[in-house]
Each structure stands twice: as C-alpha cells, then as structure tokens.
Coordinates of C-alpha atoms in Angstrom, one line a residue:
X192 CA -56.6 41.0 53.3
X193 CA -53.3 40.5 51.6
X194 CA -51.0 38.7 52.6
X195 CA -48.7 41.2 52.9
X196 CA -50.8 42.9 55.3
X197 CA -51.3 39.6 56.8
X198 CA -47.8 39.5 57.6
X199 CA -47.2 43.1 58.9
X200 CA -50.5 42.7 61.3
X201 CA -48.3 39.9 63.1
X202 CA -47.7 41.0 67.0
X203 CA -44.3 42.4 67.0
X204 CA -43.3 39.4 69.8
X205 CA -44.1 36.8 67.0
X206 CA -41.5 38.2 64.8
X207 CA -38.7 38.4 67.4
X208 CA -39.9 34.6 68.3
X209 CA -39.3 33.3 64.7
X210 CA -36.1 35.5 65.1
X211 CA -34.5 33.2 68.2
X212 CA -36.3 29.9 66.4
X213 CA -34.1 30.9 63.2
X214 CA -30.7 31.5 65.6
X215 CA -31.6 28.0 68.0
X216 CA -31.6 26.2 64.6
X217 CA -28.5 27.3 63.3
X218 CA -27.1 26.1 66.0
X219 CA -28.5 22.5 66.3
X220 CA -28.3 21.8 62.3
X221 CA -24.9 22.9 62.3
X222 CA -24.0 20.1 64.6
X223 CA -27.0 17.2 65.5
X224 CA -28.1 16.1 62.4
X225 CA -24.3 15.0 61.1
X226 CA -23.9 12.9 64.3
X227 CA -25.9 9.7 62.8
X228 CA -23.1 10.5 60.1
X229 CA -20.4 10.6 62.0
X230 CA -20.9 7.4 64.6
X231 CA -21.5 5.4 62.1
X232 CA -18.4 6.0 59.4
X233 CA -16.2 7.0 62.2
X234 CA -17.2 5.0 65.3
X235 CA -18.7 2.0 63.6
X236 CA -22.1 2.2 64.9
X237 CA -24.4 -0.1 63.7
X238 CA -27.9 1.4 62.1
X239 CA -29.8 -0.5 64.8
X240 CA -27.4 1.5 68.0
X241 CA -27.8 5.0 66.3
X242 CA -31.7 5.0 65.9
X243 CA -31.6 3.5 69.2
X244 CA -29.5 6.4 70.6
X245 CA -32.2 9.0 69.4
X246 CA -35.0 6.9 69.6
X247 CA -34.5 6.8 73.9
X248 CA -33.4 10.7 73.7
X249 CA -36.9 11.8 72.0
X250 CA -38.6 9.7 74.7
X251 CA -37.5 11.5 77.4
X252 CA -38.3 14.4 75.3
X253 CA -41.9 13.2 74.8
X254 CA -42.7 13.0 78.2
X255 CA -41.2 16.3 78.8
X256 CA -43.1 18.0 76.2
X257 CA -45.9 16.7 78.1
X258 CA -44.8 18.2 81.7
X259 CA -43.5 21.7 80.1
X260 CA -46.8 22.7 78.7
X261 CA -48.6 21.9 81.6
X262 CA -45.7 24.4 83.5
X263 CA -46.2 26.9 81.5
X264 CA -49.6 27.2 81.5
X265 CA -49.5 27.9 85.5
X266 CA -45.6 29.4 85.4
X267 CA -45.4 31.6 81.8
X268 CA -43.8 30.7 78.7
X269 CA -40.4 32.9 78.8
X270 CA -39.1 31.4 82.2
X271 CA -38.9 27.7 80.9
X272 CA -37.6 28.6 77.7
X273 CA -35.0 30.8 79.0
X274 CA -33.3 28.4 81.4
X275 CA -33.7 25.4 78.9
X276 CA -31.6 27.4 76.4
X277 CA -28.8 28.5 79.0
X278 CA -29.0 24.8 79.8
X279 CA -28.4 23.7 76.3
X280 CA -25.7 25.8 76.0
X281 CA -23.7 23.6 78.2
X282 CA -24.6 20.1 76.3
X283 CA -23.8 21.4 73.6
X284 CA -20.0 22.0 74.8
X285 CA -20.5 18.9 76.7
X286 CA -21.1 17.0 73.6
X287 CA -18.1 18.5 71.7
X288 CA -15.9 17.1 74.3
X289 CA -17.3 13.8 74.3
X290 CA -16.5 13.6 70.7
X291 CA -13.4 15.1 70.3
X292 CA -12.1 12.5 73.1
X293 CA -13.6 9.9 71.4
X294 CA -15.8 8.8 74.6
X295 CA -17.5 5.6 75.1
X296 CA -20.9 5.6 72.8
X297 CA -23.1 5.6 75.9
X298 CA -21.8 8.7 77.0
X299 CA -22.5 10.5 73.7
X300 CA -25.8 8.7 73.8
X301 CA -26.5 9.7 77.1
X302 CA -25.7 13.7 76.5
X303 CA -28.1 13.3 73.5
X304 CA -30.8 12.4 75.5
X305 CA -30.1 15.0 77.9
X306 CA -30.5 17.5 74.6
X307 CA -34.0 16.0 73.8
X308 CA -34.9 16.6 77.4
X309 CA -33.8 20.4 77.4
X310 CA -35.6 20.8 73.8
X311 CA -39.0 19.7 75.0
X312 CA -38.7 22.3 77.4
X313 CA -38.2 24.9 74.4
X314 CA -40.4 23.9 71.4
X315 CA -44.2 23.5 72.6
X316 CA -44.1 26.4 75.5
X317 CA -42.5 28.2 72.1
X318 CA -45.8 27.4 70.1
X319 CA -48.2 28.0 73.4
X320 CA -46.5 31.5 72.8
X321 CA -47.0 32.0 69.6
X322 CA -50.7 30.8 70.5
X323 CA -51.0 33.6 73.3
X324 CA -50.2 36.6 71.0
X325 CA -52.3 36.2 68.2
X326 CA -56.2 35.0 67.9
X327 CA -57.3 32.4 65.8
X328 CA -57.3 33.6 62.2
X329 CA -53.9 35.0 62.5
X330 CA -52.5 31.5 63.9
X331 CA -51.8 30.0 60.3
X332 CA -50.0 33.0 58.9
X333 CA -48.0 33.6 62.6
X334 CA -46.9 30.1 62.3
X335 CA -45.8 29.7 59.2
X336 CA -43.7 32.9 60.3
X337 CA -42.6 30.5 62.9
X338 CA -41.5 28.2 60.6
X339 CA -39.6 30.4 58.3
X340 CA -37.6 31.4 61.2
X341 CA -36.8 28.1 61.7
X342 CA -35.7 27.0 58.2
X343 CA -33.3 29.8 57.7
X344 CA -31.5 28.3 60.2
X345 CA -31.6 25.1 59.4
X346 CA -30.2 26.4 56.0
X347 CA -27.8 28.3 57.4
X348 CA -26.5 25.7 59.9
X349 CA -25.1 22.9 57.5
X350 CA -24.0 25.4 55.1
X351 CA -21.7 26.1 57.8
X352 CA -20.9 22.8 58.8
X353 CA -20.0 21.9 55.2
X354 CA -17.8 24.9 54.8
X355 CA -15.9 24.1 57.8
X356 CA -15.6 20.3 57.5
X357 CA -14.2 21.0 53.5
X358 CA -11.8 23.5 55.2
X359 CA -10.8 21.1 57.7
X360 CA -12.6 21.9 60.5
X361 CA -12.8 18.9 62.9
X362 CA -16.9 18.0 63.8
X363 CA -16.1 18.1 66.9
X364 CA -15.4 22.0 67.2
X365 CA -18.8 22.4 65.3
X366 CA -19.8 22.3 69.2
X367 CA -18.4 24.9 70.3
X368 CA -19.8 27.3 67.2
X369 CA -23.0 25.8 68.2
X370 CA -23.1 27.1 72.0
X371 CA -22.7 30.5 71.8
X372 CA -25.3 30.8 68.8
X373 CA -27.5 29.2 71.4
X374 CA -27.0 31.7 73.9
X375 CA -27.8 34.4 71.9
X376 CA -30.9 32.9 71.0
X377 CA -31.5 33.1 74.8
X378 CA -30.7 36.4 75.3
X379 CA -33.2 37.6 72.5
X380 CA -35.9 35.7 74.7
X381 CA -35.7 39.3 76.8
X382 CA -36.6 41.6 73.8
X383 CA -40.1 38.9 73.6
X384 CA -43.0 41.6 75.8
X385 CA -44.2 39.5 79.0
X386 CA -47.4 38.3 78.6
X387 CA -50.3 37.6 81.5
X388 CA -49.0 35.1 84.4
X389 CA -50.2 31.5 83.9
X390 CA -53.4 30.6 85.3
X391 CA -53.5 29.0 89.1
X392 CA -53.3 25.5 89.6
X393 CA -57.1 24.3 89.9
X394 CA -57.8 22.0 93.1
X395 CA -56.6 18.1 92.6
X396 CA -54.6 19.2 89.9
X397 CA -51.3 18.7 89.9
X398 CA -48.3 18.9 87.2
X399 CA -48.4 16.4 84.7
X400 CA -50.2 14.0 86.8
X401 CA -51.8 10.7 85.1
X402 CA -54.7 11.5 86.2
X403 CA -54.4 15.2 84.1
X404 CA -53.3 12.6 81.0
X405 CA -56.3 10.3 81.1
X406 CA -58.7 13.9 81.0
X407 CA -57.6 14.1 77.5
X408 CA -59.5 10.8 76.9
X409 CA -62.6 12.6 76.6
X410 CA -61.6 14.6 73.7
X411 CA -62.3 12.0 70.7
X412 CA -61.7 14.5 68.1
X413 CA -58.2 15.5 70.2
X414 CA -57.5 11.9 70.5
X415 CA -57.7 10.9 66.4
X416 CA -55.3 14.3 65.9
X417 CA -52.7 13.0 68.2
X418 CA -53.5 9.3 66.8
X419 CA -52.5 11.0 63.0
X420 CA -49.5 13.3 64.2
X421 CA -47.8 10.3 65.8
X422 CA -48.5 8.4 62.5
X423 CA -46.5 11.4 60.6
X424 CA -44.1 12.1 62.6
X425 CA -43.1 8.1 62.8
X426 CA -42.5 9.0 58.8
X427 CA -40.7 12.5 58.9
X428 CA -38.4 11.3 61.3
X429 CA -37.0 9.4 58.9
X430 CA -35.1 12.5 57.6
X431 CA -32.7 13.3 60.4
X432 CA -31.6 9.5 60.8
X433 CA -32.8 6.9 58.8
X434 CA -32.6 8.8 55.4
X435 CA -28.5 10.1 56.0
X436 CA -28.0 6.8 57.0
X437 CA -29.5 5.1 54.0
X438 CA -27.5 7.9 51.9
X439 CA -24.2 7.2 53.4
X440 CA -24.0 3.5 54.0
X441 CA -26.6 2.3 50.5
X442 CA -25.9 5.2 47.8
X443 CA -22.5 6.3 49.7
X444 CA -22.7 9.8 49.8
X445 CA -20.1 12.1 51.4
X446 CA -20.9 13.8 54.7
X447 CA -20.8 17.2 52.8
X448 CA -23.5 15.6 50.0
X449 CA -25.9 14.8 53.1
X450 CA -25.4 18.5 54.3
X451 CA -27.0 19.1 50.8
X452 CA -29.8 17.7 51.6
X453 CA -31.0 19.7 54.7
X454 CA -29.8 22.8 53.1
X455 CA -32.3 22.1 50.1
X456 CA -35.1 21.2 52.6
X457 CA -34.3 24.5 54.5
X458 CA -33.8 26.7 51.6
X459 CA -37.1 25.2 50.1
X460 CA -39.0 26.1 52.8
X461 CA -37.7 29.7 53.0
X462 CA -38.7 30.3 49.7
X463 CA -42.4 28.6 50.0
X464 CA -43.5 28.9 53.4
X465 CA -45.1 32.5 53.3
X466 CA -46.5 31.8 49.9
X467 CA -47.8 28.4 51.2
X468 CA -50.3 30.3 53.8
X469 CA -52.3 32.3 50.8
X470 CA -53.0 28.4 49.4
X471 CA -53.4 26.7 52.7
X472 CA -56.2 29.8 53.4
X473 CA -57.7 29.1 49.9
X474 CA -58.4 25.1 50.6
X475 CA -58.8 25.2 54.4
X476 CA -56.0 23.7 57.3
X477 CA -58.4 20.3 57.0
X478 CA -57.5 19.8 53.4
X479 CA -54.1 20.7 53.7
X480 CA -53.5 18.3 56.9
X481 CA -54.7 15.2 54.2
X482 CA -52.5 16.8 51.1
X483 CA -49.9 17.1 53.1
X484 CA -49.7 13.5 54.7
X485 CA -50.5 11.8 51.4
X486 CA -47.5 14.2 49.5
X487 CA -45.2 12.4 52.4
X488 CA -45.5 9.0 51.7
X489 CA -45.5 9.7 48.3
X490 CA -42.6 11.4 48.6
X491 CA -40.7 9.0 51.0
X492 CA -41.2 6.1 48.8
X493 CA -39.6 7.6 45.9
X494 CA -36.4 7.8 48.5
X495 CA -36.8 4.0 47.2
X496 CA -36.0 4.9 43.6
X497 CA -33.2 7.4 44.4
X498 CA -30.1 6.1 42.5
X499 CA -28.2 9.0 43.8
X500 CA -26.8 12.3 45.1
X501 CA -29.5 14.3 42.4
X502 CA -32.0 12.1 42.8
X503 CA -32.4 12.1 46.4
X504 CA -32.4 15.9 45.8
X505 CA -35.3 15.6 44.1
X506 CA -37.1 13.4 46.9
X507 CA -36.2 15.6 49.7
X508 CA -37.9 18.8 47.3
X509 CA -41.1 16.5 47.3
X510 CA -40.9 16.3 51.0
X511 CA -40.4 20.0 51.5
X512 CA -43.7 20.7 49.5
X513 CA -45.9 18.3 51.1
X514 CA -43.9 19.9 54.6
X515 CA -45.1 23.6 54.2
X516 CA -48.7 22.7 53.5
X517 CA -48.7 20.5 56.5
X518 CA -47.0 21.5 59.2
X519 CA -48.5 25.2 59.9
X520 CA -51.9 23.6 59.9
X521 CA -51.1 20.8 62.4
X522 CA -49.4 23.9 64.8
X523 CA -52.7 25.9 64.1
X524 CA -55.4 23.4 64.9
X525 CA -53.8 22.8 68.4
X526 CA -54.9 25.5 69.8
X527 CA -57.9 25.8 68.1
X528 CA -59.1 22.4 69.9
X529 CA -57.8 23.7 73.6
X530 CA -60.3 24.7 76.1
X531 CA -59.7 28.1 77.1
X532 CA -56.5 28.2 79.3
X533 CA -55.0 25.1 78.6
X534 CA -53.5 25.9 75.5
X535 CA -50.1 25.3 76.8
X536 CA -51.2 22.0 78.1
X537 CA -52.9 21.0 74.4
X538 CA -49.5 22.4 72.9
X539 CA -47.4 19.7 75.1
X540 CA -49.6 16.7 74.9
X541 CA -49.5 17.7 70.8
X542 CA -45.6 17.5 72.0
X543 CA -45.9 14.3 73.1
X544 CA -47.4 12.7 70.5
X545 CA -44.9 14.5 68.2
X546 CA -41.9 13.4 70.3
X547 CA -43.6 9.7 70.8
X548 CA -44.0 9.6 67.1
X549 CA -39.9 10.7 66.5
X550 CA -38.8 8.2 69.0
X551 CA -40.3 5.7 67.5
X552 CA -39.5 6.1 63.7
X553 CA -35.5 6.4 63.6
X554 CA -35.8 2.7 65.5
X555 CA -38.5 1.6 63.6
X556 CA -36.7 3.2 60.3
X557 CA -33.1 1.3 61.6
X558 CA -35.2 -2.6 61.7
X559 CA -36.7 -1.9 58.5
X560 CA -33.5 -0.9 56.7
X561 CA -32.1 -4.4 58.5
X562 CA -35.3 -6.7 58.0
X563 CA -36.1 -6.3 54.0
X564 CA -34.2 -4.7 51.1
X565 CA -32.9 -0.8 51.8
X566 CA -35.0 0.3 49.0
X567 CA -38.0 -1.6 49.8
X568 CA -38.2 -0.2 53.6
X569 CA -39.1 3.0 52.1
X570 CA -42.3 1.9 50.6
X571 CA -43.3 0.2 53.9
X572 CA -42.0 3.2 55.7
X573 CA -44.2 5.7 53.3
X574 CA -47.6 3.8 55.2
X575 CA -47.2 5.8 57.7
X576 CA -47.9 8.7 55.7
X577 CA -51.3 7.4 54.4
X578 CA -52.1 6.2 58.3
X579 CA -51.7 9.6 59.4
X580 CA -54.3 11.4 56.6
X581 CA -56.8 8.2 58.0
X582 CA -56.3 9.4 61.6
X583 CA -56.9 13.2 60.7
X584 CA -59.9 12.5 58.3
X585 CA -61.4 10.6 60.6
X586 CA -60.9 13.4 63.8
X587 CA -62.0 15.9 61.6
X588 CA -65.9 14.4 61.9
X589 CA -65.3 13.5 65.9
X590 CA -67.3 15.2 67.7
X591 CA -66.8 17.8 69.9
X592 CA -66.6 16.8 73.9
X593 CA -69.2 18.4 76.2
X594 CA -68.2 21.1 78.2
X595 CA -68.2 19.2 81.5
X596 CA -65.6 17.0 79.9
X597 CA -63.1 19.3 78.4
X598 CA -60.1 19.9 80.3

C-alpha cells in the first residue's frame, strides 16, 4: 500500500483528532514554553525554582495520566477530554492574570500545576482514542497523523508569540489569545463520531486503585517499556526548560531566538513526520524505538558544543530527526501490549511513566546545570538517552505474561 493510500484509509475521526491536537498546541506553545523565559529574566527565578515549578506540576500530571485512562476506559474518551479543555480554558486566563499583576511565584507555580493536572486528563484518553478507531497496522501511520497535528501548532504557536512580543505585545496577553484557541479545540471534540461505551467496572476493581497499579507488575515486557520511556522522557524534557534556560542565561539568546527553536523543531516535524512512517514500516517500530533513543543523546550532547543562536539550530534539527522516528512507535506499541479492553488503562500508565519521566528531568536538568560546567551537563544529561534504548532492547525479548496475569 502506499502511503498515500495509507493516509486516506485513516477513520475520518482520526483526522478531526489531529485537527483539535494541532489547535490545543497552538494555544499552549504560544504561551507555556516562554514562561521558564520569562521568570527567570523578568522575575529573577533561579534555574533550581523554575525546574522545580514544572517538575511538581508534571507530577500531579503523572498520577493523573494514570487515573484518566483508567476513566475512560469505564466512562468514554470524549467526556474527559471535553470538560478538561473547557477547564483549561480558565487557567489559561487565570495565568495571564497572575502574570500581568506580577503575583507571588507560588501562585504562578501553583496555576501551572493546575495546567499539568488538566492536560493529563487530555493527552492519554487522546491516544486511547486514536487506539479505538483504527486496528493495529494502521496505528503507526494514524499516529504519526497525530503527531503532525500537533507540530503545526506547536509551529504556529511561537511564531505568534514572536510576532506579538517584537510588536510589543505584553506576554502576559499571550493568555488571553491562548484561551479561546483552546475552546475551539473543545468544541471540535463534538464533530469526533461517539464510539462504544467503556467497559463495566469488573468486581474489586476500583479507579486507580494501588492494587489496579501493582497488576501491571506482572507484565515484564510492559514494565522494561515504561523503565525506557521514563529514561527518554528524563532527556527530552530538557527542551521545554532546561535547554531555553541554558540558551538564555549561558549563550544569552533573546526570548524571540528561543521562539526559534521550537518553531524549527515544529516545522521539522511537519515536513518529516508522514514521510518518517514509510521508513519506520521498512525497519520495524523495535528498530526505530533504539535509533531513535541513541539519535537523542547524540543529539543532546552536541547542545554541549553549541556556541550559538545557529548552532543550537542545528542541535534542535538532530533532535527533531531522532523525534519522528521515535515517538509514533513508542504511541503504537502501547496498545499493542494492552489486553483487550484496557487500552485506555495501558495508554495512562504509559502516561505516567511519561509524566514521571518530565517531572523529573527539568529538576534533574536545573542541578546538573548548577553541579558541573553548563556545557558538560549536557553530556551527562545525553545518558539518559542511551539508558532508555537499554530498557527497550531489553523489553523487546521479555516475555509475554500468561493470560491469567494480564490485566
């Protein structure tokens, strides 16, 4: 098959999905990823306070990830992720306020975590959808779709923010551009067909009980995925903090030269991500989970060479190659590990790890930076990278669990 045809054969609710992924990211990388930025030339933040900021707002998120795909599993998909969005919508504005009044740091902090909360309710119930509507060797291509969707917007959003903040445009007001664009992404949750109820709650189960988080100890070859995806996402978290800190406060960029950055990660991806599937299908998602991790730390620790604005370019392109090989194949293995009916729960505890994993790095990024030379942390950083292509090696020849034991 083509993959053209590939594309086309795509269930018409996949397409309106990657549709309200590309709006959602506009509206988030018009405004979230500049905030490291901005507390810590305008508020005087220390490295250490931001990545502890977003280090306790993804682990509320990890946890949540956790609890919202077991929901939606029982509940359905489109109820959780509409009221999370209309939810958003209001941080969003909340957080524009706090900044524009200059509020106390733990208030901003505090409505940051409250964002992380409302985005785990989003992102993994998003992916158990995408899960639902197509069958397995459609999942690569439908996700990468996914994907696309979601770069365009991440394009889109600090090309915005750029414009505005060169015309004058306070970052504060960014907020309230950002909330609307969110609430249309909610509205075009509507146009997305209902699919089958989620199945009944089985008896002694309950939602997002320990007990239902200890079954997943069974699963070895499970257990060495999530072992490798924390790993990774430890090291790609360093994009959205560590690496526009490290830009503004070591090779002092502008605010509008970090906005470069993402837009060249997002436009990358745009251009690569559909092409990406015909060579992920040619060496198989195994492969392209281990290319893709070592391409990361590879990557990352050329950050440590960077001597500039062009050169860092060039370190985020790396990333964005070794990112559209890797990420469709982690989203499409999920559920190709789940038991049958539990793919929402496999999607959240993927979450989790995820989340975990981006909690931890923009801490663990902000000690580094403070403990040994800025351009030495990123060749300790890049470990993680070759860690993670360990863990998923080393799941890939796990065996299976018995029946009795899958949950």
């Amino acid at each position: 098959m083509s993959l053209h045809a590939e594309f086309r054969g795509l269930h018409r609710g996949v397409w309106v999905l990657s549709g309200i992924r590309l709006v959602v990211t506009w509206g988030f990388s018009m405004v979230l990823p500049l905030l490291t930025w901005h507390l810590a030339t305008q508020r005087g933040v220390s490295a250490v306070t931001a990545g502890l900021i977003w280090t306790v707002a993804n682990a509320f998120g990890a946890v949540m990830q956790w609890l919202a795909g077991e929901l939606s599993d029982r509940l359905g998909r489109k109820p959780l992720m509409f009221v999370a969005s209309l939810l958003r919508v209001l941080n969003l504005l909340a957080l524009g306020y706090a900044i524009a009044e200059q509020a106390p740091i733990p208030v901003i902090g505090s409505l940051c975590v409250a964002n992380g909360i409302l985005r785990a309710f989003f992102d993994p119930v998003a992916n158990a959808l995408v899960a639902d509507l197509v069958p397995d060797t459609q999942r690569v291509a439908a996700f990468s779709l996914q994907r696309l969707g979601t770069n365009v917007g991440w394009s889109a959003g600090p090309v915005v923010a750029g414009l505005a903040l060169t015309g004058g445009i306070a970052y504060s007001r960014l907020f309230y551009w950002s909330a609307p664009v969110t609430l249309l992404a909610a509205g075009g949750l509507l146009l997305i067909p209902s699919q089958r109820r989620g199945r009944p709650r089985e008896p002694g189960e309950g939602n997002g009980r320990l007990a239902n988080l200890l079954a997943y100890r069974h699963d070895h070859r499970l257990l060495w995925f999530l072992a490798g995806t924390f790993a990774f996402f430890v090291l790609q978290a360093q994009m959205f903090v560590t690496l526009s800190y490290y830009a503004a406060r070591t090779l002092h960029l502008t605010q509008v030269q970090v906005t470069h950055l993402y837009t060249l990660n997002g436009l990358l991806v745009v251009a690569l991500q559909l092409p990406a599937v015909a060579f992920i299908r040619r060496i198989g998602r195994q492969r392209a989970l281990l290319l893709g991790c070592l391409g990361y730390a590879v990557s990352y620790a050329a950050v440590g060479l960077a001597l500039g604005h062009a050169s860092l370019l060039l370190c985020v392109a790396a990333v964005t190659l070794s990112e559209v090989v890797l990420a469709p194949s982690q989203q499409a293995t999920v559920p190709s590990l789940a038991p049958a009916g539990r793919i929402g729960a496999y999607s959240g505890i993927f979450g989790l790890a995820q989340i975990t994993g981006q909690s931890a790095g923009p801490l663990l990024g902000a000690f580094v930076l403070d403990s040994v030379p800025p351009r030495t942390a990123w060749f300790a950083l890049a470990l993680f990278g070759v860690l993670a292509a360990i863990c998923y090696r080393t799941g890939s020849q796990a065996a299976s669990p018995a029946p009795e034991t899958r949950i």
